[in-house]
């Protein structure tokens, strides 16, 4: 089994503001997400994030400001003995037609290079159809959470089967950790 878990950020780990998280003070963890990440890491998983952040190309924030948000997230996770091992983000606007913006797989390629592992067969937890499509396009196992845009994604053509849909990241992490004991 692959021991790398790929997570989307907004709507999975933190509350999706439906705009952009531009400052650390705006980053709010979804209930149970800190505990979920801790559970996964304590079970031996490496945690990676693949997130679309068009706010950079739109010049709403820059790379340094995004790093401050991610540093804040990791600081809070450290209070619980956890961390994100790898963060890959797409800075491009959807109109750019880049190779990294989900549902494209460039972020997954980047994570593989940074971590020196294959992501084939890894769980990829997301709330948007683009997350699910990226997972499928890269032979990852897509898991949908109903937080963020997850409820809307339930009705999409790319929605995973019901046994791969969960209330939140904590419920998904319980499922993931149960697979290592079977």
mmCIF file with all atom_site columns, N, CA and C in Angstrom, residues 33 85 111 141 147 165:
data_model
loop_
_atom_site.group_PDB
_atom_site.id
_atom_site.type_symbol
_atom_site.label_atom_id
_atom_site.label_alt_id
_atom_site.label_comp_id
_atom_site.label_asym_id
_atom_site.label_entity_id
_atom_site.label_seq_id
_atom_site.pdbx_PDB_ins_code
_atom_site.Cartn_x
_atom_site.Cartn_y
_atom_site.Cartn_z
_atom_site.occupancy
_atom_site.B_iso_or_equiv
_atom_site.pdbx_formal_charge
_atom_site.auth_seq_id
_atom_site.auth_comp_id
_atom_site.auth_asym_id
_atom_site.auth_atom_id
_atom_site.pdbx_PDB_model_num
ATOM 1  N N  . UNK A 1 33  ? -10.385 18.171 11.260 1.00 0.00 ? 33  UNK A N  1
ATOM 2  C CA . UNK A 1 33  ? -9.320  18.010 10.266 1.00 0.00 ? 33  UNK A CA 1
ATOM 3  C C  . UNK A 1 33  ? -7.935  17.904 10.911 1.00 0.00 ? 33  UNK A C  1
ATOM 4  N N  . UNK A 1 85  ? 3.744   17.295 5.000  1.00 0.00 ? 85  UNK A N  1
ATOM 5  C CA . UNK A 1 85  ? 5.088   16.965 4.541  1.00 0.00 ? 85  UNK A CA 1
ATOM 6  C C  . UNK A 1 85  ? 5.449   17.621 3.218  1.00 0.00 ? 85  UNK A C  1
ATOM 7  N N  . UNK A 1 111 ? 4.536   16.487 -6.516 1.00 0.00 ? 111 UNK A N  1
ATOM 8  C CA . UNK A 1 111 ? 4.603   15.804 -5.213 1.00 0.00 ? 111 UNK A CA 1
ATOM 9  C C  . UNK A 1 111 ? 5.488   14.563 -5.314 1.00 0.00 ? 111 UNK A C  1
ATOM 10 N N  . UNK A 1 141 ? -6.663  6.808  -5.678 1.00 0.00 ? 141 UNK A N  1
ATOM 11 C CA . UNK A 1 141 ? -7.983  6.399  -5.209 1.00 0.00 ? 141 UNK A CA 1
ATOM 12 C C  . UNK A 1 141 ? -8.699  7.648  -4.711 1.00 0.00 ? 141 UNK A C  1
ATOM 13 N N  . UNK A 1 147 ? -17.674 18.237 2.967  1.00 0.00 ? 147 UNK A N  1
ATOM 14 C CA . UNK A 1 147 ? -17.419 19.603 3.398  1.00 0.00 ? 147 UNK A CA 1
ATOM 15 C C  . UNK A 1 147 ? -17.079 20.439 2.162  1.00 0.00 ? 147 UNK A C  1
ATOM 16 N N  . UNK A 1 165 ? -17.250 8.126  -0.190 1.00 0.00 ? 165 UNK A N  1
ATOM 17 C CA . UNK A 1 165 ? -17.736 9.476  0.157  1.00 0.00 ? 165 UNK A CA 1
ATOM 18 C C  . UNK A 1 165 ? -17.931 9.549  1.669  1.00 0.00 ? 165 UNK A C  1
#
